[in-house]
Amino acid sequence: SHRVSAGGDPKKIVFVSIHADSLHSSLRGAMIYVPGLLKNPSSYGKSGSVYTTRKEVREQPRVGFVRSERVESEGLSRDLAEHVIRAFRSQSLAVHANKPVRDRVVRQRSAYVPAVLRYNEVPAKVLVEVCNLANAEDRRLIRTAAFRERVAKAIVNGILDYYGEGGGNGVRIAGG
């Protein structure tokens, strides 16, 4: 976020946070969270010693985004997420069967936007769940270097496609 606020071109920056989910054991594959407008209020802040020991919180204890910034961020983030999901499919990687791009996490009847997306000033931002650790097949795969390499290539290729640098002009990272 410092590059954005320090004058970097926000159109040339993306934020990707990589995770492995733990859902019902019958579910497999990647899922991507984007910042949802409805669950994303205009201002956030954290207090308490666990937060104030962090330089970022001391420098900027609150972040705020006007509605137009939140709308733009959700749109850019969804676009990035769709490119990454297509890249996962092109690498023959499993993708969550039900709505693989989501604008909120729903756990125990509550919905929220993950903090790494909510507090982030980068307009195009995604949280990628690369697999489901509760699923035996996904858990087996994440332990292999070959799977992790394919995941990395899919994420990079999705970003390249998002910027229009993949596909037709030959800029790709070969699958493995």
Coordinates of N, CA and C in Angstrom, one line a residue:
S1 N 0.8 -1.2 0.0 CA 0.0 0.0 0.0 C 0.9 1.3 0.0
H2 N 2.1 1.2 0.5 CA 3.0 2.4 0.5 C 3.3 2.8 -0.9
R3 N 3.4 1.8 -1.9 CA 3.7 2.2 -3.3 C 2.5 3.0 -3.9
V4 N 1.3 2.6 -3.5 CA 0.1 3.3 -4.0 C 0.1 4.7 -3.4
S5 N 0.2 4.8 -2.1 CA 0.1 6.2 -1.5 C 1.4 7.0 -1.8
A6 N 2.5 6.4 -2.2 CA 3.7 7.1 -2.5 C 3.8 7.5 -4.0
G7 N 2.7 7.4 -4.7 CA 2.6 7.9 -6.1 C 2.8 6.8 -7.1
G8 N 2.8 5.5 -6.7 CA 2.8 4.4 -7.7 C 1.5 4.4 -8.5
D9 N 1.5 3.9 -9.7 CA 0.3 3.8 -10.5 C -0.5 2.6 -9.9
P10 N -1.7 2.9 -9.3 CA -2.5 1.8 -8.7 C -3.0 0.8 -9.8
K11 N -3.0 1.2 -11.0 CA -3.4 0.3 -12.1 C -2.4 -0.7 -12.4
K12 N -1.2 -0.5 -11.9 CA -0.1 -1.5 -12.2 C 0.3 -2.3 -11.0
I13 N -0.5 -2.3 -10.0 CA -0.3 -3.0 -8.7 C -1.5 -3.9 -8.5
V14 N -1.2 -5.1 -8.1 CA -2.2 -6.0 -7.6 C -1.7 -6.6 -6.2
F15 N -2.7 -7.0 -5.4 CA -2.4 -7.6 -4.1 C -3.0 -9.0 -4.2
V16 N -2.1 -10.0 -3.9 CA -2.6 -11.4 -3.9 C -2.1 -12.0 -2.6
S17 N -3.1 -12.5 -1.8 CA -2.8 -13.2 -0.6 C -3.2 -14.6 -0.8
I18 N -2.2 -15.5 -0.5 CA -2.4 -17.0 -0.9 C -2.6 -17.8 0.4
H19 N -3.7 -18.6 0.4 CA -4.1 -19.4 1.6 C -4.5 -20.8 1.1
A20 N -4.7 -21.6 2.1 CA -5.4 -22.9 1.9 C -6.6 -22.9 2.9
D21 N -7.8 -23.2 2.4 CA -9.0 -23.2 3.2 C -9.2 -24.5 4.0
S22 N -10.1 -24.5 4.8 CA -10.5 -25.7 5.5 C -12.0 -25.7 5.6
L23 N -12.6 -26.3 4.6 CA -14.1 -26.4 4.5 C -14.6 -27.8 4.7
H24 N -15.8 -28.1 4.3 CA -16.3 -29.5 4.4 C -15.4 -30.4 3.5
S25 N -15.2 -31.6 4.0 CA -14.2 -32.5 3.3 C -14.7 -32.9 1.9
S26 N -15.9 -32.7 1.5 CA -16.4 -33.1 0.2 C -16.0 -32.0 -0.8
L27 N -15.6 -30.8 -0.4 CA -15.3 -29.7 -1.3 C -13.9 -29.7 -1.7
R28 N -13.6 -29.4 -3.0 CA -12.3 -29.3 -3.5 C -12.1 -28.0 -4.3
G29 N -10.8 -27.7 -4.4 CA -10.4 -26.7 -5.4 C -10.2 -25.3 -4.8
A30 N -9.8 -24.4 -5.8 CA -9.5 -23.0 -5.5 C -10.8 -22.2 -5.4
M31 N -10.7 -21.2 -4.5 CA -11.8 -20.2 -4.4 C -11.1 -18.9 -4.1
I32 N -11.7 -17.8 -4.6 CA -11.1 -16.5 -4.5 C -12.1 -15.5 -3.8
Y33 N -11.6 -14.8 -2.8 CA -12.4 -13.7 -2.2 C -11.9 -12.4 -2.7
V34 N -12.9 -11.5 -2.9 CA -12.7 -10.1 -3.3 C -13.4 -9.2 -2.3
P35 N -13.0 -8.0 -2.3 CA -13.7 -7.1 -1.3 C -15.1 -6.7 -1.8
G36 N -16.1 -7.2 -1.0 CA -17.5 -6.9 -1.4 C -18.0 -5.6 -0.9
L37 N -18.6 -4.8 -1.7 CA -19.1 -3.5 -1.4 C -20.0 -3.5 -0.2
L38 N -21.0 -4.4 -0.2 CA -22.0 -4.4 0.8 C -21.4 -4.7 2.2
K39 N -20.4 -5.6 2.3 CA -19.8 -5.9 3.6 C -18.6 -5.2 3.8
N40 N -18.4 -4.1 3.1 CA -17.1 -3.3 3.2 C -17.4 -1.9 3.6
P41 N -17.5 -1.6 4.9 CA -17.8 -0.2 5.3 C -16.8 0.8 4.8
S42 N -17.0 2.1 5.0 CA -16.1 3.1 4.4 C -14.9 3.4 5.2
S43 N -14.9 3.0 6.5 CA -13.7 3.3 7.3 C -13.5 2.2 8.3
Y44 N -12.2 1.9 8.6 CA -11.8 0.8 9.5 C -10.6 1.3 10.4
G45 N -10.6 0.7 11.5 CA -9.4 1.0 12.4 C -9.3 -0.1 13.4
K46 N -8.1 -0.3 13.9 CA -7.9 -1.3 15.0 C -7.1 -0.5 16.1
S47 N -7.4 -1.0 17.3 CA -6.7 -0.4 18.5 C -6.3 -1.6 19.4
G48 N -5.5 -1.3 20.4 CA -5.0 -2.3 21.3 C -3.6 -2.6 21.0
S49 N -2.9 -3.1 22.0 CA -1.5 -3.3 21.9 C -1.1 -4.3 20.8
V50 N -1.9 -5.3 20.5 CA -1.6 -6.3 19.5 C -1.5 -5.6 18.1
Y51 N -2.2 -4.5 17.9 CA -2.2 -3.8 16.7 C -1.2 -2.6 16.7
T52 N -1.2 -1.9 17.8 CA -0.3 -0.7 17.9 C 1.2 -1.0 17.9
T53 N 1.5 -2.2 18.1 CA 3.0 -2.6 18.0 C 3.4 -2.6 16.6
R54 N 2.5 -2.6 15.7 CA 2.8 -2.7 14.2 C 3.0 -1.2 13.7
K55 N 4.0 -1.1 13.0 CA 4.4 0.2 12.4 C 3.3 0.8 11.5
E56 N 2.7 -0.1 10.7 CA 1.6 0.3 9.8 C 0.4 0.9 10.5
V57 N 0.1 0.3 11.7 CA -1.1 0.8 12.4 C -0.7 2.1 13.1
R58 N 0.5 2.3 13.6 CA 0.9 3.5 14.2 C 0.9 4.6 13.2
E59 N 1.4 4.4 12.0 CA 1.5 5.4 10.9 C 0.1 5.8 10.4
Q60 N -0.8 4.8 10.4 CA -2.2 5.1 9.8 C -3.2 4.2 10.6
P61 N -3.6 4.6 11.7 CA -4.5 3.8 12.6 C -5.9 3.6 11.9
R62 N -6.3 4.4 11.0 CA -7.6 4.2 10.3 C -7.4 4.4 8.8
V63 N -8.1 3.6 8.1 CA -8.2 3.7 6.6 C -9.6 3.9 6.2
G64 N -9.8 4.7 5.2 CA -11.1 5.0 4.7 C -11.2 5.0 3.2
F65 N -12.3 4.6 2.7 CA -12.5 4.6 1.2 C -13.9 5.1 0.9
V66 N -14.0 6.1 0.0 CA -15.3 6.6 -0.4 C -16.0 5.5 -1.3
R67 N -17.3 5.6 -1.4 CA -18.1 4.6 -2.2 C -17.5 4.3 -3.6
S68 N -17.1 5.4 -4.3 CA -16.6 5.2 -5.7 C -15.3 4.3 -5.6
E69 N -14.5 4.5 -4.6 CA -13.3 3.7 -4.5 C -13.6 2.2 -4.2
R70 N -14.6 2.0 -3.4 CA -15.0 0.7 -3.0 C -15.6 0.0 -4.2
V71 N -16.4 0.7 -5.0 CA -17.0 0.1 -6.2 C -15.9 -0.2 -7.2
E72 N -15.0 0.7 -7.4 CA -13.9 0.4 -8.4 C -13.1 -0.8 -7.9
S73 N -12.8 -0.8 -6.6 CA -12.0 -1.9 -6.1 C -12.7 -3.3 -6.3
E74 N -13.9 -3.3 -6.0 CA -14.7 -4.6 -6.2 C -14.6 -5.0 -7.6
G75 N -14.9 -4.1 -8.5 CA -14.9 -4.4 -10.0 C -13.5 -4.9 -10.4
L76 N -12.4 -4.2 -10.1 CA -11.1 -4.6 -10.5 C -10.7 -5.9 -9.9
S77 N -11.1 -6.1 -8.6 CA -10.7 -7.3 -7.9 C -11.5 -8.5 -8.5
R78 N -12.8 -8.3 -8.9 CA -13.5 -9.4 -9.5 C -12.9 -9.8 -10.9
D79 N -12.5 -8.8 -11.6 CA -11.8 -9.0 -12.9 C -10.5 -9.8 -12.7
L80 N -9.7 -9.4 -11.8 CA -8.5 -10.1 -11.5 C -8.8 -11.6 -11.0
A81 N -9.8 -11.7 -10.2 CA -10.2 -13.1 -9.7 C -10.6 -14.0 -10.8
E82 N -11.4 -13.5 -11.7 CA -11.9 -14.3 -12.8 C -10.7 -14.7 -13.7
H83 N -9.8 -13.8 -13.9 CA -8.6 -14.2 -14.7 C -7.8 -15.3 -14.0
V84 N -7.6 -15.2 -12.7 CA -6.9 -16.2 -12.0 C -7.7 -17.6 -12.0
I85 N -9.0 -17.5 -11.8 CA -9.8 -18.8 -11.9 C -9.6 -19.4 -13.3
R86 N -9.7 -18.6 -14.3 CA -9.5 -19.2 -15.7 C -8.2 -19.8 -15.8
A87 N -7.1 -19.2 -15.3 CA -5.8 -19.7 -15.3 C -5.7 -21.1 -14.5
F88 N -6.4 -21.1 -13.4 CA -6.4 -22.4 -12.6 C -7.0 -23.5 -13.5
R89 N -8.1 -23.2 -14.2 CA -8.7 -24.2 -15.0 C -7.8 -24.6 -16.2
S90 N -7.1 -23.6 -16.7 CA -6.2 -23.9 -17.9 C -5.0 -24.8 -17.4
Q91 N -4.7 -24.7 -16.2 CA -3.6 -25.6 -15.6 C -4.2 -26.9 -15.1
S92 N -5.5 -27.2 -15.4 CA -6.2 -28.4 -14.9 C -6.2 -28.5 -13.4
L93 N -6.3 -27.4 -12.7 CA -6.3 -27.4 -11.3 C -7.8 -27.3 -10.9
A94 N -8.1 -28.0 -9.8 CA -9.5 -28.0 -9.3 C -9.9 -26.6 -8.9
V95 N -11.2 -26.2 -9.2 CA -11.8 -25.0 -8.8 C -13.1 -25.3 -8.1
H96 N -13.3 -24.6 -7.0 CA -14.5 -24.8 -6.2 C -15.7 -24.8 -7.1
A97 N -16.6 -25.8 -7.0 CA -17.7 -26.0 -7.9 C -18.8 -25.0 -7.8
N98 N -19.0 -24.4 -6.6 CA -20.0 -23.5 -6.3 C -19.5 -22.0 -6.1
K99 N -19.7 -21.2 -7.1 CA -19.3 -19.8 -6.9 C -17.9 -19.6 -6.5
P100 N -16.9 -19.9 -7.3 CA -15.5 -19.8 -6.9 C -15.0 -18.4 -6.6
V101 N -15.7 -17.3 -7.1 CA -15.3 -16.0 -6.7 C -16.4 -15.4 -5.8
R102 N -16.0 -15.0 -4.6 CA -17.0 -14.6 -3.6 C -16.6 -13.3 -3.0
D103 N -17.6 -12.5 -2.6 CA -17.3 -11.2 -2.0 C -17.3 -11.1 -0.5
R104 N -17.4 -12.3 0.1 CA -17.4 -12.4 1.6 C -17.2 -13.8 2.0
V105 N -16.6 -13.9 3.2 CA -16.5 -15.2 3.8 C -17.7 -15.4 4.7
V106 N -18.3 -16.6 4.7 CA -19.4 -16.9 5.5 C -19.0 -18.0 6.4
R107 N -19.0 -17.8 7.7 CA -18.6 -18.8 8.7 C -19.5 -18.6 9.9
Q108 N -20.1 -19.7 10.3 CA -21.0 -19.8 11.5 C -22.0 -18.6 11.5
R109 N -22.7 -18.5 10.3 CA -23.8 -17.5 10.2 C -23.4 -16.1 10.2
S110 N -22.1 -15.8 10.1 CA -21.7 -14.4 10.0 C -20.9 -14.2 8.7
A111 N -21.0 -13.1 8.1 CA -20.3 -12.8 6.9 C -19.3 -11.6 7.1
Y112 N -18.2 -11.7 6.5 CA -17.2 -10.6 6.6 C -16.2 -10.6 5.4
V113 N -15.6 -9.5 5.2 CA -14.5 -9.4 4.2 C -13.2 -9.6 4.9
P114 N -12.4 -10.5 4.5 CA -11.1 -10.7 5.2 C -10.3 -9.4 5.3
A115 N -9.6 -9.3 6.5 CA -8.9 -8.1 6.8 C -7.9 -7.7 5.8
V116 N -7.2 -8.7 5.2 CA -6.1 -8.4 4.2 C -6.7 -7.7 3.0
L117 N -8.0 -7.8 2.8 CA -8.7 -7.1 1.7 C -9.3 -5.8 2.2
R118 N -9.9 -5.9 3.4 CA -10.7 -4.8 3.9 C -9.8 -3.6 4.2
Y119 N -8.6 -3.8 4.7 CA -7.7 -2.7 5.1 C -6.7 -2.3 4.0
N120 N -6.8 -2.8 2.9 CA -5.8 -2.7 1.9 C -6.1 -1.6 0.9
E121 N -5.1 -0.7 0.6 CA -5.4 0.4 -0.3 C -5.2 0.0 -1.8
V122 N -4.6 -1.1 -2.1 CA -4.4 -1.5 -3.5 C -5.8 -1.8 -4.1
P123 N -6.2 -1.2 -5.2 CA -7.5 -1.4 -5.7 C -7.8 -2.8 -6.2
A124 N -6.9 -3.5 -6.9 CA -7.2 -4.8 -7.3 C -6.5 -5.8 -6.3
K125 N -7.4 -6.4 -5.5 CA -6.9 -7.3 -4.5 C -7.7 -8.5 -4.3
V126 N -7.0 -9.7 -4.1 CA -7.7 -10.9 -4.0 C -7.1 -11.8 -2.9
L127 N -7.9 -12.6 -2.3 CA -7.4 -13.6 -1.3 C -7.7 -15.0 -2.0
V128 N -6.6 -15.7 -2.4 CA -6.8 -16.9 -3.1 C -6.6 -18.1 -2.2
E129 N -7.7 -18.9 -2.1 CA -7.7 -20.2 -1.4 C -7.3 -21.2 -2.4
V130 N -6.1 -21.8 -2.4 CA -5.6 -22.6 -3.5 C -6.2 -24.0 -3.4
C131 N -6.6 -24.4 -2.2 CA -7.2 -25.8 -2.0 C -7.9 -25.8 -0.7
N132 N -8.5 -27.0 -0.4 CA -9.2 -27.2 0.8 C -8.5 -28.3 1.6
L133 N -7.9 -27.9 2.7 CA -7.1 -28.8 3.5 C -7.9 -29.9 4.2
A134 N -9.2 -29.7 4.3 CA -10.1 -30.8 4.8 C -10.4 -31.9 3.8
N135 N -10.1 -31.6 2.5 CA -10.3 -32.7 1.5 C -9.0 -33.5 1.3
A136 N -9.1 -34.8 1.4 CA -8.0 -35.6 1.4 C -7.1 -35.4 0.1
E137 N -7.8 -35.3 -1.1 CA -7.1 -35.2 -2.3 C -6.3 -33.8 -2.4
D138 N -7.0 -32.7 -2.0 CA -6.4 -31.4 -2.0 C -5.2 -31.4 -1.0
R139 N -5.4 -32.0 0.2 CA -4.4 -32.1 1.2 C -3.1 -32.9 0.7
R140 N -3.4 -34.0 -0.1 CA -2.3 -34.7 -0.7 C -1.5 -33.9 -1.7
L141 N -2.3 -33.2 -2.5 CA -1.7 -32.4 -3.6 C -0.8 -31.2 -3.1
I142 N -1.3 -30.5 -2.1 CA -0.6 -29.3 -1.6 C 0.8 -29.7 -1.0
R143 N 0.9 -30.9 -0.7 CA 2.2 -31.4 -0.2 C 3.2 -31.7 -1.3
T144 N 2.8 -31.6 -2.5 CA 3.7 -31.9 -3.6 C 4.2 -30.6 -4.3
A145 N 5.5 -30.6 -4.6 CA 6.1 -29.4 -5.2 C 5.5 -29.2 -6.6
A146 N 5.2 -30.2 -7.3 CA 4.6 -30.1 -8.6 C 3.2 -29.3 -8.6
F147 N 2.4 -29.7 -7.6 CA 1.1 -29.0 -7.5 C 1.3 -27.5 -7.1
R148 N 2.2 -27.2 -6.2 CA 2.5 -25.9 -5.7 C 3.0 -25.0 -6.9
E149 N 3.9 -25.7 -7.7 CA 4.4 -25.0 -8.9 C 3.3 -24.7 -9.9
R150 N 2.4 -25.6 -10.1 CA 1.3 -25.4 -11.0 C 0.4 -24.2 -10.5
V151 N 0.2 -24.2 -9.2 CA -0.6 -23.1 -8.6 C 0.0 -21.8 -8.8
A152 N 1.4 -21.7 -8.6 CA 2.1 -20.5 -8.8 C 2.0 -20.0 -10.2
K153 N 2.2 -20.9 -11.1 CA 2.1 -20.6 -12.6 C 0.7 -20.1 -12.9
A154 N -0.3 -20.7 -12.4 CA -1.7 -20.3 -12.6 C -1.9 -18.9 -12.1
I155 N -1.4 -18.6 -10.9 CA -1.6 -17.2 -10.4 C -0.9 -16.2 -11.2
V156 N 0.3 -16.5 -11.6 CA 1.1 -15.6 -12.4 C 0.4 -15.4 -13.8
N157 N 0.0 -16.5 -14.4 CA -0.7 -16.4 -15.7 C -2.0 -15.6 -15.6
G158 N -2.7 -15.8 -14.5 CA -3.9 -15.0 -14.3 C -3.7 -13.5 -14.2
I159 N -2.6 -13.2 -13.5 CA -2.2 -11.8 -13.4 C -1.8 -11.2 -14.8
L160 N -1.0 -12.0 -15.5 CA -0.6 -11.6 -16.9 C -1.8 -11.4 -17.8
D161 N -2.7 -12.3 -17.7 CA -4.0 -12.1 -18.5 C -4.8 -10.9 -18.1
Y162 N -4.8 -10.7 -16.8 CA -5.5 -9.5 -16.2 C -4.9 -8.2 -16.9
Y163 N -3.6 -8.2 -17.0 CA -3.0 -7.0 -17.6 C -2.9 -7.1 -19.1
G164 N -3.6 -8.1 -19.7 CA -3.6 -8.2 -21.2 C -2.3 -8.7 -21.7
E165 N -1.4 -9.3 -20.9 CA -0.1 -9.7 -21.4 C 0.0 -11.2 -21.6
G166 N -1.1 -11.9 -21.4 CA -1.1 -13.3 -21.6 C -1.8 -13.7 -22.8
G167 N -2.0 -14.9 -23.0 CA -2.9 -15.4 -24.1 C -2.2 -15.2 -25.5
G168 N -2.8 -14.3 -26.3 CA -2.5 -14.1 -27.7 C -1.1 -13.7 -28.0
N169 N -0.4 -13.0 -27.1 CA 0.9 -12.5 -27.5 C 2.0 -13.4 -27.0
G170 N 1.7 -14.5 -26.5 CA 2.7 -15.5 -26.2 C 3.4 -15.4 -24.8
V171 N 3.1 -14.4 -24.0 CA 3.7 -14.3 -22.7 C 2.9 -15.2 -21.8
R172 N 3.5 -16.3 -21.5 CA 2.9 -17.3 -20.6 C 4.0 -18.0 -19.8
I173 N 3.6 -18.5 -18.7 CA 4.5 -19.4 -18.0 C 4.0 -20.8 -18.3
A174 N 4.9 -21.7 -18.8 CA 4.4 -23.0 -19.3 C 3.9 -23.8 -18.1
G175 N 2.9 -24.6 -18.4 CA 2.3 -25.5 -17.3 C 3.3 -26.6 -17.0
G176 N 3.0 -27.3 -15.9 CA 3.9 -28.4 -15.5 C 3.3 -29.5 -15.0

